[in-house]
PDB file of C-alpha atoms in Angstrom:
ATOM      1  CA  UNK A 218       9.784  -2.476 -14.651  1.00 48.00           C
ATOM      2  CA  UNK A 219       6.604  -0.505 -14.062  1.00 59.00           C
ATOM      3  CA  UNK A 220       5.887   2.074 -16.751  1.00 68.00           C
ATOM      4  CA  UNK A 221       4.845   4.457 -13.967  1.00 88.00           C
ATOM      5  CA  UNK A 222       8.576   5.020 -13.460  1.00 93.00           C
ATOM      6  CA  UNK A 223       8.436   7.161 -16.600  1.00 95.00           C
ATOM      7  CA  UNK A 224       5.356   9.118 -15.561  1.00 96.00           C
ATOM      8  CA  UNK A 225       5.769  12.841 -14.963  1.00 98.00           C
ATOM      9  CA  UNK A 226       2.317  13.332 -13.474  1.00 97.00           C
ATOM     10  CA  UNK A 227       2.333  16.198 -10.987  1.00 97.00           C
ATOM     11  CA  UNK A 228       5.752  17.472 -12.101  1.00 98.00           C
ATOM     12  CA  UNK A 229       6.533  20.933 -13.449  1.00 98.00           C
ATOM     13  CA  UNK A 230       9.206  21.257 -16.124  1.00 98.00           C
ATOM     14  CA  UNK A 231      10.938  24.285 -17.635  1.00 98.00           C
ATOM     15  CA  UNK A 232      12.428  23.885 -21.116  1.00 98.00           C
ATOM     16  CA  UNK A 233      14.513  26.754 -22.458  1.00 97.00           C
ATOM     17  CA  UNK A 234      14.725  27.495 -26.161  1.00 94.00           C
ATOM     18  CA  UNK A 235      11.539  25.511 -26.702  1.00 94.00           C
ATOM     19  CA  UNK A 236       9.526  27.584 -29.167  1.00 94.00           C
ATOM     20  CA  UNK A 237      10.733  25.392 -32.036  1.00 93.00           C
ATOM     21  CA  UNK A 238      13.009  22.551 -33.114  1.00 93.00           C
ATOM     22  CA  UNK A 239      14.346  20.031 -30.630  1.00 95.00           C
ATOM     23  CA  UNK A 240      13.267  22.105 -27.641  1.00 96.00           C
ATOM     24  CA  UNK A 241       9.638  22.114 -28.722  1.00 97.00           C
ATOM     25  CA  UNK A 242       9.721  18.370 -29.396  1.00 97.00           C
ATOM     26  CA  UNK A 243      11.060  17.699 -25.897  1.00 98.00           C
ATOM     27  CA  UNK A 244       8.556  20.075 -24.311  1.00 98.00           C
ATOM     28  CA  UNK A 245       5.719  18.208 -26.023  1.00 98.00           C
ATOM     29  CA  UNK A 246       7.179  14.884 -24.947  1.00 98.00           C
ATOM     30  CA  UNK A 247       7.411  15.920 -21.292  1.00 98.00           C
ATOM     31  CA  UNK A 248       3.843  17.228 -21.461  1.00 98.00           C
ATOM     32  CA  UNK A 249       2.613  13.966 -22.982  1.00 97.00           C
ATOM     33  CA  UNK A 250       4.331  12.095 -20.125  1.00 97.00           C
ATOM     34  CA  UNK A 251       2.208  14.081 -17.675  1.00 97.00           C
ATOM     35  CA  UNK A 252       4.226  17.149 -16.764  1.00 98.00           C
ATOM     36  CA  UNK A 253       3.066  20.730 -16.692  1.00 98.00           C
ATOM     37  CA  UNK A 254       5.549  22.308 -19.092  1.00 98.00           C
ATOM     38  CA  UNK A 255       6.778  25.890 -19.244  1.00 98.00           C
ATOM     39  CA  UNK A 256       8.806  27.022 -22.252  1.00 97.00           C
ATOM     40  CA  UNK A 257      11.053  29.955 -23.062  1.00 97.00           C
ATOM     41  CA  UNK A 258      12.293  31.571 -26.237  1.00 95.00           C
ATOM     42  CA  UNK A 259      13.658  34.848 -27.561  1.00 93.00           C
ATOM     43  CA  UNK A 260      11.481  35.237 -30.661  1.00 93.00           C
ATOM     44  CA  UNK A 261       8.167  36.955 -29.751  1.00 94.00           C
ATOM     45  CA  UNK A 262       6.341  35.586 -32.803  1.00 94.00           C
ATOM     46  CA  UNK A 263       7.382  32.007 -32.100  1.00 94.00           C
ATOM     47  CA  UNK A 264       6.526  32.461 -28.425  1.00 96.00           C
ATOM     48  CA  UNK A 265       3.053  33.678 -29.340  1.00 95.00           C
ATOM     49  CA  UNK A 266       2.523  30.629 -31.549  1.00 95.00           C
ATOM     50  CA  UNK A 267       3.636  28.154 -28.892  1.00 95.00           C
ATOM     51  CA  UNK A 268       1.548  29.942 -26.256  1.00 96.00           C
ATOM     52  CA  UNK A 269      -1.548  28.779 -28.107  1.00 95.00           C
ATOM     53  CA  UNK A 270      -0.438  25.214 -27.374  1.00 95.00           C
ATOM     54  CA  UNK A 271       0.978  25.456 -23.855  1.00 97.00           C
ATOM     55  CA  UNK A 272      -0.953  28.443 -22.517  1.00 95.00           C
ATOM     56  CA  UNK A 273       0.123  32.056 -22.191  1.00 95.00           C
ATOM     57  CA  UNK A 274       1.019  31.630 -18.506  1.00 96.00           C
ATOM     58  CA  UNK A 275       3.513  28.902 -19.410  1.00 97.00           C
ATOM     59  CA  UNK A 276       5.501  30.777 -22.071  1.00 97.00           C
ATOM     60  CA  UNK A 277       8.255  33.239 -21.203  1.00 97.00           C
ATOM     61  CA  UNK A 278      10.394  35.611 -23.217  1.00 96.00           C
ATOM     62  CA  UNK A 279      13.944  34.872 -22.079  1.00 97.00           C
ATOM     63  CA  UNK A 280      17.560  35.457 -22.965  1.00 95.00           C
ATOM     64  CA  UNK A 281      19.349  32.837 -20.865  1.00 96.00           C
ATOM     65  CA  UNK A 282      22.546  34.918 -20.780  1.00 96.00           C
ATOM     66  CA  UNK A 283      20.736  37.500 -18.595  1.00 97.00           C
ATOM     67  CA  UNK A 284      20.982  36.120 -15.061  1.00 98.00           C
ATOM     68  CA  UNK A 285      18.420  38.498 -13.612  1.00 98.00           C
ATOM     69  CA  UNK A 286      15.931  37.445 -16.289  1.00 98.00           C
ATOM     70  CA  UNK A 287      16.640  33.764 -15.645  1.00 98.00           C
ATOM     71  CA  UNK A 288      16.025  34.227 -11.917  1.00 98.00           C
ATOM     72  CA  UNK A 289      12.797  36.047 -12.736  1.00 98.00           C
ATOM     73  CA  UNK A 290      11.482  33.272 -14.972  1.00 98.00           C
ATOM     74  CA  UNK A 291      12.310  30.555 -12.439  1.00 98.00           C
ATOM     75  CA  UNK A 292      10.563  32.590  -9.759  1.00 98.00           C
ATOM     76  CA  UNK A 293       7.533  33.087 -11.983  1.00 98.00           C
ATOM     77  CA  UNK A 294       7.279  29.369 -12.743  1.00 98.00           C
ATOM     78  CA  UNK A 295       7.328  28.506  -9.038  1.00 98.00           C
ATOM     79  CA  UNK A 296       4.841  31.259  -8.247  1.00 98.00           C
ATOM     80  CA  UNK A 297       2.381  30.270 -10.987  1.00 97.00           C
ATOM     81  CA  UNK A 298       2.649  26.495 -10.795  1.00 98.00           C
ATOM     82  CA  UNK A 299       3.795  25.890  -7.207  1.00 97.00           C
ATOM     83  CA  UNK A 300       7.034  24.037  -7.900  1.00 98.00           C
ATOM     84  CA  UNK A 301       9.827  23.286 -10.361  1.00 98.00           C
ATOM     85  CA  UNK A 302      10.943  19.678 -10.747  1.00 98.00           C
ATOM     86  CA  UNK A 303      12.698  19.498 -14.117  1.00 98.00           C
ATOM     87  CA  UNK A 304      14.962  21.895 -16.006  1.00 98.00           C
ATOM     88  CA  UNK A 305      15.903  21.193 -19.621  1.00 98.00           C
ATOM     89  CA  UNK A 306      18.603  23.706 -20.582  1.00 98.00           C
ATOM     90  CA  UNK A 307      18.271  23.656 -24.346  1.00 95.00           C
ATOM     91  CA  UNK A 308      18.549  27.291 -25.465  1.00 89.00           C
ATOM     92  CA  UNK A 309      21.526  28.144 -27.637  1.00 79.00           C
ATOM     93  CA  UNK A 310      22.726  29.417 -30.970  1.00 74.00           C
ATOM     94  CA  UNK A 311      24.901  28.084 -33.767  1.00 69.00           C
ATOM     95  CA  UNK A 312      27.635  30.285 -35.145  1.00 68.00           C
ATOM     96  CA  UNK A 313      31.294  29.882 -35.898  1.00 61.00           C
ATOM     97  CA  UNK A 314      34.164  31.112 -37.996  1.00 60.00           C
ATOM     98  CA  UNK A 315      37.730  30.242 -38.842  1.00 79.00           C
ATOM     99  CA  UNK A 316      40.016  30.722 -35.882  1.00 72.00           C
ATOM    100  CA  UNK A 317      41.885  33.682 -37.373  1.00 72.00           C
ATOM    101  CA  UNK A 318      38.641  35.359 -38.380  1.00 81.00           C
ATOM    102  CA  UNK A 319      36.571  34.631 -35.270  1.00 77.00           C
ATOM    103  CA  UNK A 320      36.074  37.828 -33.288  1.00 81.00           C
ATOM    104  CA  UNK A 321      36.120  38.051 -29.519  1.00 78.00           C
ATOM    105  CA  UNK A 322      32.432  38.979 -29.702  1.00 83.00           C
ATOM    106  CA  UNK A 323      31.691  35.891 -31.805  1.00 79.00           C
ATOM    107  CA  UNK A 324      33.587  33.721 -29.341  1.00 76.00           C
ATOM    108  CA  UNK A 325      31.815  35.147 -26.292  1.00 89.00           C
ATOM    109  CA  UNK A 326      28.352  35.078 -27.876  1.00 86.00           C
ATOM    110  CA  UNK A 327      28.460  31.303 -28.351  1.00 87.00           C
ATOM    111  CA  UNK A 328      30.152  30.607 -25.013  1.00 89.00           C
ATOM    112  CA  UNK A 329      27.575  32.743 -23.238  1.00 93.00           C
ATOM    113  CA  UNK A 330      24.629  31.042 -24.930  1.00 92.00           C
ATOM    114  CA  UNK A 331      25.785  27.455 -24.472  1.00 92.00           C
ATOM    115  CA  UNK A 332      27.770  27.572 -21.246  1.00 96.00           C
ATOM    116  CA  UNK A 333      27.019  30.671 -19.180  1.00 96.00           C
ATOM    117  CA  UNK A 334      23.289  30.464 -19.932  1.00 97.00           C
ATOM    118  CA  UNK A 335      22.932  26.838 -18.789  1.00 97.00           C
ATOM    119  CA  UNK A 336      24.944  27.711 -15.669  1.00 98.00           C
ATOM    120  CA  UNK A 337      22.524  30.535 -14.802  1.00 98.00           C
ATOM    121  CA  UNK A 338      19.525  28.287 -15.455  1.00 98.00           C
ATOM    122  CA  UNK A 339      20.923  25.425 -13.369  1.00 98.00           C
ATOM    123  CA  UNK A 340      21.939  27.804 -10.574  1.00 98.00           C
ATOM    124  CA  UNK A 341      18.480  29.267 -10.112  1.00 98.00           C
ATOM    125  CA  UNK A 342      16.459  26.150 -10.922  1.00 98.00           C
ATOM    126  CA  UNK A 343      18.447  24.063  -8.441  1.00 98.00           C
ATOM    127  CA  UNK A 344      17.973  26.737  -5.763  1.00 98.00           C
ATOM    128  CA  UNK A 345      14.202  26.455  -6.236  1.00 98.00           C
ATOM    129  CA  UNK A 346      14.413  22.665  -6.084  1.00 98.00           C
ATOM    130  CA  UNK A 347      16.505  22.755  -2.920  1.00 98.00           C
ATOM    131  CA  UNK A 348      14.120  25.181  -1.247  1.00 97.00           C
ATOM    132  CA  UNK A 349      11.193  22.839  -1.940  1.00 97.00           C
ATOM    133  CA  UNK A 350      13.205  19.886  -0.636  1.00 97.00           C
ATOM    134  CA  UNK A 351      11.916  17.195  -2.991  1.00 97.00           C
ATOM    135  CA  UNK A 352      14.870  16.858  -5.352  1.00 98.00           C
ATOM    136  CA  UNK A 353      14.770  17.430  -9.080  1.00 98.00           C
ATOM    137  CA  UNK A 354      16.247  16.816 -12.510  1.00 98.00           C
ATOM    138  CA  UNK A 355      18.525  19.024 -14.587  1.00 98.00           C
ATOM    139  CA  UNK A 356      19.183  18.070 -18.208  1.00 98.00           C
ATOM    140  CA  UNK A 357      21.712  19.949 -20.313  1.00 98.00           C
ATOM    141  CA  UNK A 358      21.273  19.637 -24.075  1.00 97.00           C
ATOM    142  CA  UNK A 359      24.764  19.382 -25.491  1.00 95.00           C
ATOM    143  CA  UNK A 360      26.008  18.062 -28.815  1.00 93.00           C
ATOM    144  CA  UNK A 361      28.115  15.269 -30.228  1.00 93.00           C
ATOM    145  CA  UNK A 362      30.570  18.076 -31.007  1.00 89.00           C
ATOM    146  CA  UNK A 363      31.480  18.049 -27.337  1.00 91.00           C
ATOM    147  CA  UNK A 364      33.490  14.998 -28.435  1.00 89.00           C
ATOM    148  CA  UNK A 365      34.871  16.163 -31.788  1.00 87.00           C
ATOM    149  CA  UNK A 366      36.856  19.029 -33.251  1.00 81.00           C
ATOM    150  CA  UNK A 367      34.744  20.534 -36.048  1.00 77.00           C
ATOM    151  CA  UNK A 368      36.696  22.947 -38.242  1.00 81.00           C
ATOM    152  CA  UNK A 369      35.510  26.568 -38.215  1.00 76.00           C
ATOM    153  CA  UNK A 370      33.456  26.059 -35.046  1.00 73.00           C
ATOM    154  CA  UNK A 371      36.004  26.183 -32.230  1.00 84.00           C
ATOM    155  CA  UNK A 372      33.686  28.367 -30.137  1.00 83.00           C
ATOM    156  CA  UNK A 373      30.798  25.903 -30.434  1.00 87.00           C
ATOM    157  CA  UNK A 374      32.978  22.865 -29.718  1.00 89.00           C
ATOM    158  CA  UNK A 375      34.561  24.570 -26.702  1.00 89.00           C
ATOM    159  CA  UNK A 376      31.179  25.567 -25.304  1.00 92.00           C
ATOM    160  CA  UNK A 377      29.702  22.092 -25.718  1.00 94.00           C
ATOM    161  CA  UNK A 378      32.770  20.420 -24.198  1.00 94.00           C
ATOM    162  CA  UNK A 379      32.539  22.885 -21.321  1.00 96.00           C
ATOM    163  CA  UNK A 380      28.934  21.881 -20.761  1.00 96.00           C
ATOM    164  CA  UNK A 381      30.086  18.368 -19.907  1.00 97.00           C
ATOM    165  CA  UNK A 382      32.434  19.702 -17.254  1.00 97.00           C
ATOM    166  CA  UNK A 383      29.635  21.844 -15.853  1.00 98.00           C
ATOM    167  CA  UNK A 384      27.253  18.888 -15.876  1.00 98.00           C
ATOM    168  CA  UNK A 385      29.678  16.630 -14.019  1.00 98.00           C
ATOM    169  CA  UNK A 386      30.471  19.218 -11.363  1.00 98.00           C
ATOM    170  CA  UNK A 387      26.803  19.990 -10.782  1.00 98.00           C
ATOM    171  CA  UNK A 388      26.005  16.280 -10.611  1.00 98.00           C
ATOM    172  CA  UNK A 389      28.448  15.826  -7.764  1.00 98.00           C
ATOM    173  CA  UNK A 390      27.570  19.031  -5.926  1.00 98.00           C
ATOM    174  CA  UNK A 391      23.798  18.699  -6.111  1.00 98.00           C
ATOM    175  CA  UNK A 392      23.501  14.960  -5.497  1.00 98.00           C
ATOM    176  CA  UNK A 393      23.143  15.505  -1.741  1.00 98.00           C
ATOM    177  CA  UNK A 394      19.961  17.431  -2.511  1.00 98.00           C
ATOM    178  CA  UNK A 395      18.559  14.496  -4.561  1.00 98.00           C
ATOM    179  CA  UNK A 396      19.017  16.458  -7.788  1.00 98.00           C
ATOM    180  CA  UNK A 397      20.290  14.437 -10.733  1.00 98.00           C
ATOM    181  CA  UNK A 398      22.174  16.304 -13.461  1.00 98.00           C
ATOM    182  CA  UNK A 399      22.738  14.724 -16.858  1.00 98.00           C
ATOM    183  CA  UNK A 400      23.238  15.666 -20.504  1.00 98.00           C
ATOM    184  CA  UNK A 401      21.846  14.624 -23.861  1.00 98.00           C
ATOM    185  CA  UNK A 402      24.212  14.879 -26.826  1.00 98.00           C
ATOM    186  CA  UNK A 403      22.175  15.020 -30.037  1.00 96.00           C
ATOM    187  CA  UNK A 404      23.662  14.290 -33.416  1.00 94.00           C
ATOM    188  CA  UNK A 405      22.183  15.553 -36.668  1.00 93.00           C
ATOM    189  CA  UNK A 406      18.432  16.114 -36.675  1.00 95.00           C
ATOM    190  CA  UNK A 407      16.064  17.589 -39.227  1.00 91.00           C
ATOM    191  CA  UNK A 408      15.356  21.089 -37.889  1.00 85.00           C
ATOM    192  CA  UNK A 409      15.287  24.618 -39.235  1.00 79.00           C
ATOM    193  CA  UNK A 410      18.911  24.941 -38.126  1.00 75.00           C
ATOM    194  CA  UNK A 411      20.136  21.886 -40.021  1.00 80.00           C
ATOM    195  CA  UNK A 412      18.215  22.949 -43.130  1.00 78.00           C
ATOM    196  CA  UNK A 413      21.131  25.235 -43.929  1.00 79.00           C
ATOM    197  CA  UNK A 414      23.650  22.399 -44.229  1.00 85.00           C
ATOM    198  CA  UNK A 415      24.917  22.190 -47.833  1.00 87.00           C
ATOM    199  CA  UNK A 416      23.667  19.180 -49.779  1.00 91.00           C
ATOM    200  CA  UNK A 417      27.161  17.721 -50.276  1.00 91.00           C
ATOM    201  CA  UNK A 418      27.891  17.874 -46.543  1.00 89.00           C
ATOM    202  CA  UNK A 419      24.527  16.445 -45.590  1.00 91.00           C
ATOM    203  CA  UNK A 420      25.180  13.528 -47.935  1.00 93.00           C
ATOM    204  CA  UNK A 421      28.551  12.884 -46.292  1.00 92.00           C
ATOM    205  CA  UNK A 422      27.010  13.033 -42.810  1.00 92.00           C
ATOM    206  CA  UNK A 423      24.240  10.601 -43.747  1.00 94.00           C
ATOM    207  CA  UNK A 424      26.743   8.190 -45.291  1.00 94.00           C
ATOM    208  CA  UNK A 425      28.727   8.182 -42.030  1.00 94.00           C
ATOM    209  CA  UNK A 426      25.634   7.664 -39.866  1.00 95.00           C
ATOM    210  CA  UNK A 427      24.850   3.942 -39.374  1.00 95.00           C
ATOM    211  CA  UNK A 428      21.133   4.752 -39.209  1.00 96.00           C
ATOM    212  CA  UNK A 429      21.483   6.199 -42.706  1.00 94.00           C
ATOM    213  CA  UNK A 430      19.559   9.409 -42.070  1.00 95.00           C
ATOM    214  CA  UNK A 431      19.168  12.476 -39.882  1.00 96.00           C
ATOM    215  CA  UNK A 432      17.056  12.069 -36.764  1.00 96.00           C
ATOM    216  CA  UNK A 433      13.548  13.422 -36.333  1.00 96.00           C
ATOM    217  CA  UNK A 434      12.983  15.806 -33.393  1.00 96.00           C
ATOM    218  CA  UNK A 435      10.564  13.476 -31.605  1.00 96.00           C
ATOM    219  CA  UNK A 436      13.325  10.843 -31.505  1.00 97.00           C
ATOM    220  CA  UNK A 437      14.962  12.899 -28.757  1.00 97.00           C
ATOM    221  CA  UNK A 438      11.889  12.647 -26.545  1.00 97.00           C
ATOM    222  CA  UNK A 439      12.627   9.224 -25.069  1.00 97.00           C
ATOM    223  CA  UNK A 440      15.973  10.282 -23.626  1.00 98.00           C
ATOM    224  CA  UNK A 441      14.455  13.483 -22.233  1.00 98.00           C
ATOM    225  CA  UNK A 442      11.555  11.693 -20.545  1.00 98.00           C
ATOM    226  CA  UNK A 443      13.889   9.056 -19.125  1.00 98.00           C
ATOM    227  CA  UNK A 444      16.223  11.646 -17.598  1.00 98.00           C
ATOM    228  CA  UNK A 445      13.289  13.693 -16.281  1.00 98.00           C
ATOM    229  CA  UNK A 446      11.568  10.738 -14.623  1.00 98.00           C
ATOM    230  CA  UNK A 447      12.038   8.459 -11.645  1.00 97.00           C
ATOM    231  CA  UNK A 448      13.402   5.831 -14.043  1.00 96.00           C
ATOM    232  CA  UNK A 449      16.749   7.664 -13.975  1.00 97.00           C
ATOM    233  CA  UNK A 450      16.867   8.242 -10.225  1.00 97.00           C
ATOM    234  CA  UNK A 451      20.297   6.564  -9.873  1.00 98.00           C
ATOM    235  CA  UNK A 452      21.698   8.154 -13.027  1.00 98.00           C
ATOM    236  CA  UNK A 453      23.700  11.348 -12.596  1.00 98.00           C
ATOM    237  CA  UNK A 454      26.711  12.814 -14.361  1.00 98.00           C
ATOM    238  CA  UNK A 455      25.911  10.861 -17.537  1.00 98.00           C
ATOM    239  CA  UNK A 456      25.897  11.999 -21.159  1.00 98.00           C
ATOM    240  CA  UNK A 457      23.471  10.120 -23.405  1.00 98.00           C
ATOM    241  CA  UNK A 458      24.362  10.275 -27.091  1.00 98.00           C
ATOM    242  CA  UNK A 459      21.407  10.280 -29.500  1.00 98.00           C
ATOM    243  CA  UNK A 460      22.920  10.359 -32.977  1.00 96.00           C
ATOM    244  CA  UNK A 461      21.991   7.241 -34.961  1.00 96.00           C
ATOM    245  CA  UNK A 462      25.495   5.867 -34.370  1.00 96.00           C
ATOM    246  CA  UNK A 463      27.366   8.746 -36.010  1.00 95.00           C
ATOM    247  CA  UNK A 464      29.892   9.180 -33.198  1.00 94.00           C
ATOM    248  CA  UNK A 465      30.923   5.514 -33.112  1.00 93.00           C
ATOM    249  CA  UNK A 466      31.369   4.995 -36.850  1.00 91.00           C
ATOM    250  CA  UNK A 467      34.990   5.083 -37.996  1.00 84.00           C
ATOM    251  CA  UNK A 468      34.220   5.301 -41.721  1.00 86.00           C
ATOM    252  CA  UNK A 469      31.523   5.889 -44.315  1.00 87.00           C
ATOM    253  CA  UNK A 470      29.004   3.061 -43.962  1.00 88.00           C
ATOM    254  CA  UNK A 471      26.543   3.863 -46.745  1.00 88.00           C
ATOM    255  CA  UNK A 472      26.977   4.247 -50.472  1.00 75.00           C
ATOM    256  CA  UNK A 473      30.198   2.222 -50.589  1.00 68.00           C
ATOM    257  CA  UNK A 474      30.818  -1.099 -52.361  1.00 62.00           C
ATOM    258  CA  UNK A 475      29.840  -4.160 -50.313  1.00 60.00           C
TER     259      UNK A 475
END
């Protein structure tokens, strides 16, 4: 297989929530594969820092739950760079609460960030791709908790499970326009967000992960480049799990007697 299948030369990608963490790692990976990469984020300070790396014209302040703002950013990307070939819908938050304590606002905030926001991004990005007429790639960044029922995070689990339904429907609907829609389901990675996991829980998670550790952000890059490139041209409606084996282990596999 020719490695040129994985080249993104001449492509323009938009990665939301990419001023840090997994989003920034994927943005760098797409850039290193040849793409012109635009990134979004909500934190002005982080956006200013990442603008020094990607260029001020390629960094956008964006709340993905604001449809008008999403449409504006997609339009600006096309206007500045001439096209949009790849969308990575990564922006989100992480909040929960016990079911009897979770407020309606807390429920909606997470659903909006992880489900409504990706819908808005896919809606407007795919419209730009269709107008250009050369197909495209949409990648939703989900979670292994689309497959599990984590206690105290029913809003997050519901949103991530909903993303898979959205991904599958978009994959079918947009296929006639040569747009492939897929998802990546990360497990536990070392990021600022996971730094808040209590030590006892982190130890349990590592012991249940066959790889025996949390992932590093750049270990998500391969899946992102694959799904953004011609190498995945006949792949649509798929969810690629990147979790060091966590989701297929049925027991603790480290720290137990042999």
